[in-house]
Short mmCIF file of C-alpha atoms in Angstrom, two decimals:
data_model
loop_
_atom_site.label_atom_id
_atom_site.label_comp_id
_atom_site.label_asym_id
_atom_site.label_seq_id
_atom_site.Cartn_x
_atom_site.Cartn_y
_atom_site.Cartn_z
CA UNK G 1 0.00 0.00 0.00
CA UNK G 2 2.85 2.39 1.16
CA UNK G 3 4.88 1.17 -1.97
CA UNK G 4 2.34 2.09 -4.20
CA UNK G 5 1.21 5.51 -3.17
CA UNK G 6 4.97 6.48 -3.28
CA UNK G 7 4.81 5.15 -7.03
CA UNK G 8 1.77 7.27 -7.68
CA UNK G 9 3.47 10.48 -6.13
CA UNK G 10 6.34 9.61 -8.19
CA UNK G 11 4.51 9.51 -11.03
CA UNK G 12 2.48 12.99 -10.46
CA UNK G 13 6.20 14.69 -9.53
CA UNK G 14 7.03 13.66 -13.22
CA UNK G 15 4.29 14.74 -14.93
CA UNK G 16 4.51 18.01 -13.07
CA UNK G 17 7.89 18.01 -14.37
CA UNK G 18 7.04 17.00 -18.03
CA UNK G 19 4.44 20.17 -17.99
CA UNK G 20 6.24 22.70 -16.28
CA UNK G 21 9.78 21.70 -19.06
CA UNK G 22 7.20 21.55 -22.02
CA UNK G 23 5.34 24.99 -20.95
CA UNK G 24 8.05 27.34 -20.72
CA UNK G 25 10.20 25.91 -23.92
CA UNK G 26 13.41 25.23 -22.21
CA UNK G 27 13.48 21.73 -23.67
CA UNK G 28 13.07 22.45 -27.11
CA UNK G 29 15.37 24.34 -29.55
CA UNK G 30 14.35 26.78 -32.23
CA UNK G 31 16.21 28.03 -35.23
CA UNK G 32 16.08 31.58 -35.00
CA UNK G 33 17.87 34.12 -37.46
CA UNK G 34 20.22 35.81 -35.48
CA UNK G 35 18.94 38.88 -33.17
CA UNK G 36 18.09 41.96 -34.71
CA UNK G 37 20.54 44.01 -31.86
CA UNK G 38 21.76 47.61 -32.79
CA UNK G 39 25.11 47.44 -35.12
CA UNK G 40 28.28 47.83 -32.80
CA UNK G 41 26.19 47.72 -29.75
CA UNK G 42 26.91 44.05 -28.80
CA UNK G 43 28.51 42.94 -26.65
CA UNK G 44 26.81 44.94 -24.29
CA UNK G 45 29.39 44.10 -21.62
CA UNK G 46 32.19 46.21 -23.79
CA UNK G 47 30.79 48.98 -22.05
CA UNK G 48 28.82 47.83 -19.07
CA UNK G 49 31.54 45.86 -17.78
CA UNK G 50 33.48 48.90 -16.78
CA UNK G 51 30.17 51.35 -15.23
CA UNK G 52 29.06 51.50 -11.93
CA UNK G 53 25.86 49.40 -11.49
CA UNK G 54 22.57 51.81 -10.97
CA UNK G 55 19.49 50.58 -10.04
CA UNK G 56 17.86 53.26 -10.13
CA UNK G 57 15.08 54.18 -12.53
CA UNK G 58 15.68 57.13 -14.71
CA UNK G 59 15.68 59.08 -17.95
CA UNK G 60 18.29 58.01 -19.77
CA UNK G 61 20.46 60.97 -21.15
CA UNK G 62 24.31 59.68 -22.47
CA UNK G 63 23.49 56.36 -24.13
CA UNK G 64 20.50 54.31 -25.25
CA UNK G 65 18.88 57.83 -25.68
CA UNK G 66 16.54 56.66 -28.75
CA UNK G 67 15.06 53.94 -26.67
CA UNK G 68 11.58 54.75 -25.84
CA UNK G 69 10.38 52.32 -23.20
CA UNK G 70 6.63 52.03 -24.14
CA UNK G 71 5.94 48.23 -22.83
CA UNK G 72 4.42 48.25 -19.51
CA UNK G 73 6.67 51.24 -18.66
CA UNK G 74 4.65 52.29 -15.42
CA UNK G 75 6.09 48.75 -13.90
CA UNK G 76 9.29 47.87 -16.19
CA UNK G 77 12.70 49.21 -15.97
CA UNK G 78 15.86 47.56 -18.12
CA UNK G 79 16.87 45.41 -15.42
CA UNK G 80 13.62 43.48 -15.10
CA UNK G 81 14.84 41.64 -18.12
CA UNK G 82 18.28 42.73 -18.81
CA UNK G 83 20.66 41.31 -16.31
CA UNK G 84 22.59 43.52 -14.08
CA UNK G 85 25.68 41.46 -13.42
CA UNK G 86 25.85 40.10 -17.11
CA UNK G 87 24.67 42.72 -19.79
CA UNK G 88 25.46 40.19 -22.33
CA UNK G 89 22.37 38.15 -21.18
CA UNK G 90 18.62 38.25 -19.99
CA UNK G 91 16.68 37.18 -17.22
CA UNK G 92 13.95 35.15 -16.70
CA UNK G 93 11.99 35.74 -13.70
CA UNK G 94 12.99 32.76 -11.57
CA UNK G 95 16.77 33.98 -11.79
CA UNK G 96 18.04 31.77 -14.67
CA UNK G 97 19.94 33.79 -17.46
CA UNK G 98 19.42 33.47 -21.37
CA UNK G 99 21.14 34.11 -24.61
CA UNK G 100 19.51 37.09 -26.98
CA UNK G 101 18.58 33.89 -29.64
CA UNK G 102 16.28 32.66 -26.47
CA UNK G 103 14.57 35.39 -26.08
CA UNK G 104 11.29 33.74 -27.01
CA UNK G 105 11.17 32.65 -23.40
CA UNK G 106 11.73 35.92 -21.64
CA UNK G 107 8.65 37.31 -23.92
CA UNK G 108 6.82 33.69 -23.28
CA UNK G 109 6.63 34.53 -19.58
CA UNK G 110 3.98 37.39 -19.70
CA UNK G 111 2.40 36.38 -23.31
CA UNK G 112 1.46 32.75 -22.73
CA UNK G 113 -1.26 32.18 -25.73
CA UNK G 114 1.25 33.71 -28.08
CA UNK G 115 4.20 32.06 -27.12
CA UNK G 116 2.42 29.13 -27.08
CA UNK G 117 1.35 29.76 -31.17
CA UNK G 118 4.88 30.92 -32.20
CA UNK G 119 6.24 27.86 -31.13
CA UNK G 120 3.67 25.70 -33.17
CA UNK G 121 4.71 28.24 -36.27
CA UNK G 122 1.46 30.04 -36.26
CA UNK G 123 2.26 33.86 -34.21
CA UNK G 124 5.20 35.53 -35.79
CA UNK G 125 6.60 34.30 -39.20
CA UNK G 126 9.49 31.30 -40.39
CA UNK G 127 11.22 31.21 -43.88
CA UNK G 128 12.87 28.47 -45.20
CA UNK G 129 11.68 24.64 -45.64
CA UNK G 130 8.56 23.59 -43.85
CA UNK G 131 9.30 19.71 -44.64
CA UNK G 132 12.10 18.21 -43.70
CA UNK G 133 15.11 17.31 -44.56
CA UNK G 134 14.86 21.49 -45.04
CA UNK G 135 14.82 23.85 -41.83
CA UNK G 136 12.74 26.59 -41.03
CA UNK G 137 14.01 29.47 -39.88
CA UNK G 138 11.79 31.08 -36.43
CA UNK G 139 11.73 34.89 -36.45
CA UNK G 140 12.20 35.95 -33.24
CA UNK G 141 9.55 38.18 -31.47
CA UNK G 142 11.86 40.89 -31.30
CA UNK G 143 12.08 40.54 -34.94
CA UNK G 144 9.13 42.05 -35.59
CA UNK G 145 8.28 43.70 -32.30
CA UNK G 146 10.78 46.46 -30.96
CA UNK G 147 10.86 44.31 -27.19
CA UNK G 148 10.90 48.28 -26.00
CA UNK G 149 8.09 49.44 -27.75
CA UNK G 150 6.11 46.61 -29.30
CA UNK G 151 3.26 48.30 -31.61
CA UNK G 152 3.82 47.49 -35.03
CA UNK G 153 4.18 50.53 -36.45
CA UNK G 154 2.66 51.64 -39.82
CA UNK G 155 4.46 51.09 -43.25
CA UNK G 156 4.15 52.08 -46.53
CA UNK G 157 2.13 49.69 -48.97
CA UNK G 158 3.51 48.71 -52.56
CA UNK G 159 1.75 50.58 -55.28
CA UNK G 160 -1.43 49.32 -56.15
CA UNK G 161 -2.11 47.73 -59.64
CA UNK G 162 -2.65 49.70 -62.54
CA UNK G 163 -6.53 50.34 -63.18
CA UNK G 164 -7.57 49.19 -66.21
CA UNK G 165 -7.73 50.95 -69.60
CA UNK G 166 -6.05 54.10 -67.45
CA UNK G 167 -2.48 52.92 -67.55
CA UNK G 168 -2.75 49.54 -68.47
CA UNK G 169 -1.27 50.21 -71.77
CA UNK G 170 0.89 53.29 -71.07
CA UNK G 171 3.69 51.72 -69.14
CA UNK N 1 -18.61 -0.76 -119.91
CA UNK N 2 -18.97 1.31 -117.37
CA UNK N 3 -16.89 -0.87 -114.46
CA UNK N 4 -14.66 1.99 -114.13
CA UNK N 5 -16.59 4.76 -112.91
CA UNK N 6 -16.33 6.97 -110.01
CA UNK N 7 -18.95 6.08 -107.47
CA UNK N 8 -19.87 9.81 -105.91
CA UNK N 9 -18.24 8.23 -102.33
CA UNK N 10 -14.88 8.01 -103.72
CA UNK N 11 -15.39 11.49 -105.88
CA UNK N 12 -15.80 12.91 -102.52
CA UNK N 13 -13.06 11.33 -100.61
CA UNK N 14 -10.71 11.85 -102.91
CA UNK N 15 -11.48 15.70 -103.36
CA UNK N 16 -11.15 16.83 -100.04
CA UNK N 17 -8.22 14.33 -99.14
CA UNK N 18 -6.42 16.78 -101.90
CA UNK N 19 -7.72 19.47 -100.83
CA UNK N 20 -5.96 19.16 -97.53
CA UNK N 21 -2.84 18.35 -98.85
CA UNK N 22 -2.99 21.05 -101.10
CA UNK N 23 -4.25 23.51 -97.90
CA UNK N 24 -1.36 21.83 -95.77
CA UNK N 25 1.20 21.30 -97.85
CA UNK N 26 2.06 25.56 -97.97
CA UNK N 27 0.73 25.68 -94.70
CA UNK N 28 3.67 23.36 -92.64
CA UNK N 29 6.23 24.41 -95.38
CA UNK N 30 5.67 28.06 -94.72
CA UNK N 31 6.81 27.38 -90.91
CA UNK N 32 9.69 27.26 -89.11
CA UNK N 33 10.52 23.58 -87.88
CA UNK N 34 10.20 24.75 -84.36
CA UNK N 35 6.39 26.02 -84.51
CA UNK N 36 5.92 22.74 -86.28
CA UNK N 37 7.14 20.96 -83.23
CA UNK N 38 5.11 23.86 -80.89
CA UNK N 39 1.81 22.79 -82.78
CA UNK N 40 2.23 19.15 -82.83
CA UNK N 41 3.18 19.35 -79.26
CA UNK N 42 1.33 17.36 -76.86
CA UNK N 43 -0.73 17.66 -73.34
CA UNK N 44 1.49 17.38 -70.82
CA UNK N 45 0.02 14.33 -69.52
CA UNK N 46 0.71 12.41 -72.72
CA UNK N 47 4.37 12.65 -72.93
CA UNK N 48 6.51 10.61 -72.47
CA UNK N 49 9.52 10.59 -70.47
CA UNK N 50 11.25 11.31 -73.44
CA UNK N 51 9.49 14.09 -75.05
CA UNK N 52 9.02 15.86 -71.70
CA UNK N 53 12.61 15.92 -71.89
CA UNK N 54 12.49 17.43 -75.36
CA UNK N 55 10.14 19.86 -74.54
CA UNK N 56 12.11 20.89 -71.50
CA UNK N 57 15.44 21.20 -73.39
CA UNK N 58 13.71 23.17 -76.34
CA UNK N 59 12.42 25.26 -73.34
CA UNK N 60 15.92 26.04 -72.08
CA UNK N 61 17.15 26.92 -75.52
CA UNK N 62 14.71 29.33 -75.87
CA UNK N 63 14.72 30.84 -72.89
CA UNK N 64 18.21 31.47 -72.97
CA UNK N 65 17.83 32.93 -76.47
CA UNK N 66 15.04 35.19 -74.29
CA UNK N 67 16.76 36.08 -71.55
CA UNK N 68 20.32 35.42 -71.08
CA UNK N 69 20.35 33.12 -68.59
CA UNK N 70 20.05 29.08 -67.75
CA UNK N 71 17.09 28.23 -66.65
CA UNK N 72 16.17 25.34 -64.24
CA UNK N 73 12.92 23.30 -66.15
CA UNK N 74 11.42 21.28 -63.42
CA UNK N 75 8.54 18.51 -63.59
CA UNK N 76 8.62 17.37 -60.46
CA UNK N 77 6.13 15.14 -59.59
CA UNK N 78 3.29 15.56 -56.64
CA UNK N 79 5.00 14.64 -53.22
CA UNK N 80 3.07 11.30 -52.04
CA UNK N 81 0.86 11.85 -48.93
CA UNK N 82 0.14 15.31 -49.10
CA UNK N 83 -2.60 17.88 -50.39
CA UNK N 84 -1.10 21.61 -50.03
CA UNK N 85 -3.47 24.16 -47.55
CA UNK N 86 -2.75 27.75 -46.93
CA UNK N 87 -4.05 29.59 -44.24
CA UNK N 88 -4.34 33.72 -43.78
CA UNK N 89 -5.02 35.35 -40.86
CA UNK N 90 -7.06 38.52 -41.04
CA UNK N 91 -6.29 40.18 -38.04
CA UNK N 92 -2.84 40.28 -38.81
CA UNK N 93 -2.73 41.41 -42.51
CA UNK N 94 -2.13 45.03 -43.00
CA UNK N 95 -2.73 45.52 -46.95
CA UNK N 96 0.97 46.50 -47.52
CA UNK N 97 1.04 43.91 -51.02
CA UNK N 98 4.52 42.87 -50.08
CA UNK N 99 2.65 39.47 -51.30
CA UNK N 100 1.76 40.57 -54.23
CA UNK N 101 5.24 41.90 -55.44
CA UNK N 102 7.32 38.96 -54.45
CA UNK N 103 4.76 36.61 -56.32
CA UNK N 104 5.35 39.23 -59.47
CA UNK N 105 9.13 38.26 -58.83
CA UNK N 106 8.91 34.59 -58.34
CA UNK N 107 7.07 33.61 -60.67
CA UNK N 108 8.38 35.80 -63.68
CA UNK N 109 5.13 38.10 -64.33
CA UNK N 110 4.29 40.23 -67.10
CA UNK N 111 5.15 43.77 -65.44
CA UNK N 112 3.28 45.92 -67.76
CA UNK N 113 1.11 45.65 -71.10
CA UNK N 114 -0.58 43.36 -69.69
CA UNK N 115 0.44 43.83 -65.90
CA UNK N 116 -0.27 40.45 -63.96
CA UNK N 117 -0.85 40.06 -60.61
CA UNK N 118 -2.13 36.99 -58.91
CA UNK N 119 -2.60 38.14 -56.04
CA UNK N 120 -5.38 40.82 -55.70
CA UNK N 121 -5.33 42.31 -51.80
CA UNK N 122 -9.09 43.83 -51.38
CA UNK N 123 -10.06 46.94 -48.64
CA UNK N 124 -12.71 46.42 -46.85
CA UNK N 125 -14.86 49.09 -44.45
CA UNK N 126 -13.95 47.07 -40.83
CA UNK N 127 -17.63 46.22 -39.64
CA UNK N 128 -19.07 45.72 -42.63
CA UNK N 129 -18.24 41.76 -42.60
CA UNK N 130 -16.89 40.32 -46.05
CA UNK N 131 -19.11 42.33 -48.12
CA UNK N 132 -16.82 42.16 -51.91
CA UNK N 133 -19.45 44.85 -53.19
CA UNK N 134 -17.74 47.28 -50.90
CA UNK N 135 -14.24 45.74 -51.59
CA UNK N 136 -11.75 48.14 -53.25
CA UNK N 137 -8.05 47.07 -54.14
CA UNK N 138 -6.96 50.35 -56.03
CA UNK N 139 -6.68 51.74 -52.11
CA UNK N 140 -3.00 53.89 -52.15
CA UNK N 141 -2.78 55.46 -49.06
CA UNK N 142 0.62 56.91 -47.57
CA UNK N 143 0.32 54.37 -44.55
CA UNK N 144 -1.57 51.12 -43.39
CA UNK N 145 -3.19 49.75 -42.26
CA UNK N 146 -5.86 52.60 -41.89
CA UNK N 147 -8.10 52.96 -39.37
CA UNK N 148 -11.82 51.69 -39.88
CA UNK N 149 -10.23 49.29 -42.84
CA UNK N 150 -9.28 45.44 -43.13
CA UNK N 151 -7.21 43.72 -45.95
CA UNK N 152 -8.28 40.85 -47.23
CA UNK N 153 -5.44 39.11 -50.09
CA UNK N 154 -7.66 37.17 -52.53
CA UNK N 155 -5.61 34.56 -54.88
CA UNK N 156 -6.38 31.27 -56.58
CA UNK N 157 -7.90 28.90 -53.43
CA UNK N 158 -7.46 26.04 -54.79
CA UNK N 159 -10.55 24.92 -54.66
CA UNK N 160 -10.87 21.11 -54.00
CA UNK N 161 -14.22 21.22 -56.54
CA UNK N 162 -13.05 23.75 -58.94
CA UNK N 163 -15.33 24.94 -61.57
CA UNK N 164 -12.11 26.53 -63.96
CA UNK N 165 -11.48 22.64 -64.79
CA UNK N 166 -14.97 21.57 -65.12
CA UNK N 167 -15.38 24.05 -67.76
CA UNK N 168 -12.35 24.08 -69.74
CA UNK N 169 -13.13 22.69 -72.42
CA UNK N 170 -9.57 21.23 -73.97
CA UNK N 171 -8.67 20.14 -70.19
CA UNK N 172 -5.58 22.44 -70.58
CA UNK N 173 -6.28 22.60 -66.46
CA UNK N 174 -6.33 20.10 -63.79
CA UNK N 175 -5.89 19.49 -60.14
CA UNK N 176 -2.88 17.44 -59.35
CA UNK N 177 -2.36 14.64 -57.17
CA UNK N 178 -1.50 17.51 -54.37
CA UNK N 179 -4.53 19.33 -54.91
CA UNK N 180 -2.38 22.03 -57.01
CA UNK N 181 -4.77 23.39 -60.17
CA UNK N 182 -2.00 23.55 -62.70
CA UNK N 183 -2.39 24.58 -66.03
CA UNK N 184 -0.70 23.72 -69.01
CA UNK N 185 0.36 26.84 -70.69
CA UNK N 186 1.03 25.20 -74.21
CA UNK N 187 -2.44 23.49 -74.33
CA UNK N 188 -4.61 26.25 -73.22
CA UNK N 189 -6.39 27.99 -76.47
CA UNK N 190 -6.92 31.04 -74.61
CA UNK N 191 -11.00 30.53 -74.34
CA UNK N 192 -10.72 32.14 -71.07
CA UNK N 193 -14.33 30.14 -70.04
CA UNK N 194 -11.88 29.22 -66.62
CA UNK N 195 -11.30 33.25 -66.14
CA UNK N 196 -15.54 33.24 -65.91
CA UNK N 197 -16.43 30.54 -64.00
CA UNK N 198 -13.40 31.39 -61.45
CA UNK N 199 -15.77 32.80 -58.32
CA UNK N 200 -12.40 34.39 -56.72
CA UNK N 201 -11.42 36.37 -59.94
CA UNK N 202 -8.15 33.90 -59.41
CA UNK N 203 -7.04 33.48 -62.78
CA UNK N 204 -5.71 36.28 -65.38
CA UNK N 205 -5.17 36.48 -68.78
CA UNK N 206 -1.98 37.51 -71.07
CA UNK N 207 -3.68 39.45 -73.64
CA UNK N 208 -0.11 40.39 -75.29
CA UNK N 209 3.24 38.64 -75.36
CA UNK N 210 4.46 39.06 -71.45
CA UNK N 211 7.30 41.66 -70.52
CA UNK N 212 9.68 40.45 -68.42
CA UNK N 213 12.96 42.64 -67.36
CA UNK N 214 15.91 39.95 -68.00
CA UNK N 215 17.97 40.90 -64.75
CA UNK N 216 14.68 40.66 -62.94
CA UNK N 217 13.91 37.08 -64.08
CA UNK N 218 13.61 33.83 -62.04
CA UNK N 219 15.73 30.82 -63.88
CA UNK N 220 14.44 28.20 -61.33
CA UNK N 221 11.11 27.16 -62.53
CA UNK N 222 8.35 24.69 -62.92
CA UNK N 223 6.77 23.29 -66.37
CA UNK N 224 3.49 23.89 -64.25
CA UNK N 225 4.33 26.64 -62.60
CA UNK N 226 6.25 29.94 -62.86
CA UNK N 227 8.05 29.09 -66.26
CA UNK N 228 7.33 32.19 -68.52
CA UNK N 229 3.97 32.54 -70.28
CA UNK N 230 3.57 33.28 -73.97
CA UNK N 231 0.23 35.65 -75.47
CA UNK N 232 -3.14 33.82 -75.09
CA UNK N 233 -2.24 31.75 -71.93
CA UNK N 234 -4.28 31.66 -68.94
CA UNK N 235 -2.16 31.76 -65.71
CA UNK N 236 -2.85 31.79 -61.91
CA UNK N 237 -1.23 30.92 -58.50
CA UNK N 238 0.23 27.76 -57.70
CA UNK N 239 0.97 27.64 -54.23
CA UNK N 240 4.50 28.45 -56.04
CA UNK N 241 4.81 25.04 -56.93
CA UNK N 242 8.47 25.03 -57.78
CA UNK N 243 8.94 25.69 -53.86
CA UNK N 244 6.56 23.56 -51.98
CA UNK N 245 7.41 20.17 -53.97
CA UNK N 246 10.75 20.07 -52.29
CA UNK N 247 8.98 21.43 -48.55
CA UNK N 248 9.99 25.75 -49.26
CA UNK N 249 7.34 28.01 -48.13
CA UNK N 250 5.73 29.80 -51.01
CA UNK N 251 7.16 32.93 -51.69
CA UNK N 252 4.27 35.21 -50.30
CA UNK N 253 4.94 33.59 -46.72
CA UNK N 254 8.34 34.46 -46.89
CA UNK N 255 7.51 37.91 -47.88
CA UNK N 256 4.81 38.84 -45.33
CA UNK N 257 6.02 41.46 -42.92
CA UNK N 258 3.80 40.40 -39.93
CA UNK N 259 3.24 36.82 -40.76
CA UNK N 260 -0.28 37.01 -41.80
CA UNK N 261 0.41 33.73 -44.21
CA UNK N 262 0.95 30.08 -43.42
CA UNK N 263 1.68 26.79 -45.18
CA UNK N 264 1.37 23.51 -44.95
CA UNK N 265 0.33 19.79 -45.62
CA UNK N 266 -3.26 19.18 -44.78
CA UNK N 267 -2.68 15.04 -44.34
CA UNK N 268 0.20 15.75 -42.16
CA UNK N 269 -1.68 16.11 -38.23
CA UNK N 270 1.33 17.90 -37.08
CA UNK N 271 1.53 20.72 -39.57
CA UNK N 272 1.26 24.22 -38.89
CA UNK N 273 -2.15 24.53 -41.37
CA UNK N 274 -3.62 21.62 -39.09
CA UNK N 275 -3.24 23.29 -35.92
CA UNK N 276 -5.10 26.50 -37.58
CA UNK N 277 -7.77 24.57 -38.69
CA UNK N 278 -7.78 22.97 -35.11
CA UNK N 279 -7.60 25.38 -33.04
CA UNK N 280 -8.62 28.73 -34.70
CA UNK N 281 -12.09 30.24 -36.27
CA UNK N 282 -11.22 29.20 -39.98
CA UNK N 283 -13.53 30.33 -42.55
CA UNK N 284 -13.47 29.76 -46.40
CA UNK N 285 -14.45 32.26 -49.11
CA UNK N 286 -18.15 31.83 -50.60
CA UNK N 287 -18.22 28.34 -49.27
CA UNK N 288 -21.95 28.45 -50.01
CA UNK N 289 -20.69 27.90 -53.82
CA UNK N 290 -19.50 24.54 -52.77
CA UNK N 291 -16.09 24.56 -53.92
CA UNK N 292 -14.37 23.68 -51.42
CA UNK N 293 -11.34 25.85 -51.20
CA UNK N 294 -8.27 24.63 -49.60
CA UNK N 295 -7.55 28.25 -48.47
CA UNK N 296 -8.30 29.35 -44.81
CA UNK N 297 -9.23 32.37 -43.54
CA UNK N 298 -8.61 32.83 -40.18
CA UNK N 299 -9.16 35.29 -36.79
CA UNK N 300 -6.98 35.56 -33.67
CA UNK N 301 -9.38 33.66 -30.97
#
């Protein structure tokens, strides 16, 4: 009786397990392009590495002065997913630090349903082979989404096609 | 005496049977040996190995002639096991025809006199439902997506019951094995009864020999797909079928900005078209026509 009720909590400990590894991604690897960070920026720790560590939130005036924080900014300053001790990485709210080509998983932790999408290939976009033996290539969320101001901003559209008997025949 | 006289059958057999020599005779001589072969050529589905292969080299030769460059002929055959869906999310699309100009590219359209596109992205007032009375796809605004608007990108849907085949009437179109409706540019007389039966205005129409800029050409095509088109052939999308037979998104997907457009194998349970149609609000256009696209619509849920 004792035996098997210690196989049974076993067996929900696992499957606790097997949820909690398959929710948050960490088990599975996606090919992403490479991050879209600012040219000569990276690595951050170039710089950081050699300034005095300030918690404090502020208006930023020497560097970084064209990033406008517009996600959540009322409760979000850099270092609630940039690291403080490692500028090089990011980090996830129970402590553990990740590459910029995981970022997926820092963005996962607040959007759920569309984390949950990207990784199935439907949010966000891939290029490259669908069927194997080709890969697919994931787009990462910052991609497409400036992780400091997500809206997608407006673009121009292509021109549209020529109406017909206007132009058609003009060229 | 009279054993040897023309009964009125053989007067008349033997009168016209001249008479088409005589019509023929100037009539092949007149041509060059090469429109011969173009006239005499047969439907693609009744060649043989080794004419395809003729065709195809004749193809290259020419094209080179055309535009100075190799080209890559392929007939690939349908992939077993699989019947090609696409699916569009219309919450996401933002009517910037990035689409529409990579298909252009891909698949070697006529730019201008006649300018093909087949892809056709329609405006419509946000509210009003799908209401193509209202739709409007001459919309050049200096931004989108505009407020009160959505885009909806309209192409061939490949329907599953199409009416284009049904009515050609030289079966110059079919659906493939993959559910592809591929045409075969050579056969088609240029009747254009598939342009009128076509409920999604999918297919379009070279009404003059195509234009083509050489350094803007594609040299890796498909006999059914984006090879270029001569005058008088009806053309249309293909899924980009020189892609997706060897598992490459089709161009528009690659091109989309905010990934409005997804690909995949319908058969295949794990494919990224199967989990939309599992999981989403899919709808298909006029599905009261009973067509049965294999083109989804869908809405973030």
């Amino acid at each position: 009786m004792k035996k098997e009720t210690t196989v049974i909590a076993l067996g929900i400990l696992l499957l606790g397990f097997w949820f909690t590894s398959s929710a948050n991604g960490a088990g599975e690897e996606f090919p992403v392009a490479p991050p879209p960070v600012t040219e000569g920026m990276f690595p951050c720790s170039n710089c950081h590495a050699s300034i005095e560590i300030n918690r404090k939130k502020r208006e930023l005036k020497e560097e970084h002065s064209q990033i406008k924080l517009h996600h959540a900014e009322t409760m979000r300053w850099c270092l609630d997913c940039h690291e403080v001790r490692n500028r090089d990485k990011l980090r996830l709210y129970n402590g553990e630090l990740i590459n910029f080509t995981e970022s997926y998983r820092l963005c996962g932790e607040c959007h759920g349903p569309q984390y949950r999408d990207w990784r199935a290939g439907i949010h966000g976009k891939r290029t490259g082979y669908f069927m194997s033996p080709g890969k697919r290539t994931y787009y990462l969320c910052a991609h497409c989404h400036d992780p400091h101001e997500p809206q997608f901003k407006p673009i121009k559209p292509e021109p549209p096609p020529f109406p017909p008997a206007v132009k058609n025949h003009a060229k | 005496m009279q054993n040897k006289r023309y009964t009125r059958r053989e007067f008349i057999r033997n009168l016209s049977l001249t008479t088409l020599a005589g019509l023929s005779l100037p009539l092949l001589s007149s041509c060059a040996k090469e429109e011969v072969e173009d006239f005499l050529q047969k439907h693609f589905h009744e060649m043989t190995e080794e004419e395809k292969k003729r065709v195809i080299a004749k193809l290259e030769q020419r094209y080179l002639q055309k535009y100075g460059r190799k080209f890559q002929i392929s007939t690939k055959e349908a992939l077993p096991d699989t019947l090609w869906g696409y699916g569009l999310e219309l919450s996401r699309c933002i009517g910037c025809r990035r689409c529409v100009y990579a298909c252009v590219k891909e698949n070697n359209h006529s730019r201008h006199d006649p300018q093909l596109h087949w892809i056709r992205v329609l405006r419509l007032k946000r509210g009003n439902l799908i209401n193509l009375e209202n739709s409007e796809h001459y919309y050049d605004p200096d931004l989108v997506p505009e407020k009160g608007f959505i885009y909806l990108p309209v192409q061939c849907q490949q329907c599953q019951n199409p009416p284009c085949v049904k009515v050609c009437p030289v079966h110059a179109t079919w659906q493939e094995p993959d559910g592809i409706i591929a045409v075969d540019y050579n056969w088609c007389v240029g009747c254009r009864y598939c342009i009128a039966a076509c409920p999604y205005k999918g297919r379009v129409f070279n009404w003059t020999e195509p234009n083509i800029p050489k350094e803007e050409i594609n040299p890796s095509v498909h006999y059914l797909g984006n090879r270029p088109r001569m005058k008088c052939a009806v053309e249309k999308c293909t899924f980009c079928i020189q892609r997706v037979r060897s598992g490459r998104y089709p161009a528009c997907v690659e091109a989309c900005p905010t990934g409005t457009r997804k690909f995949g194998n319908l058969l295949d349970p794990n494919s990224e078209i199967r989990y939309i149609i599992d999981r989403k609000r899919v709808f298909r256009l006029k599905e009261d026509l009973n067509t049965e696209p294999k083109f989804y619509y869908f809405f973030e849920a």
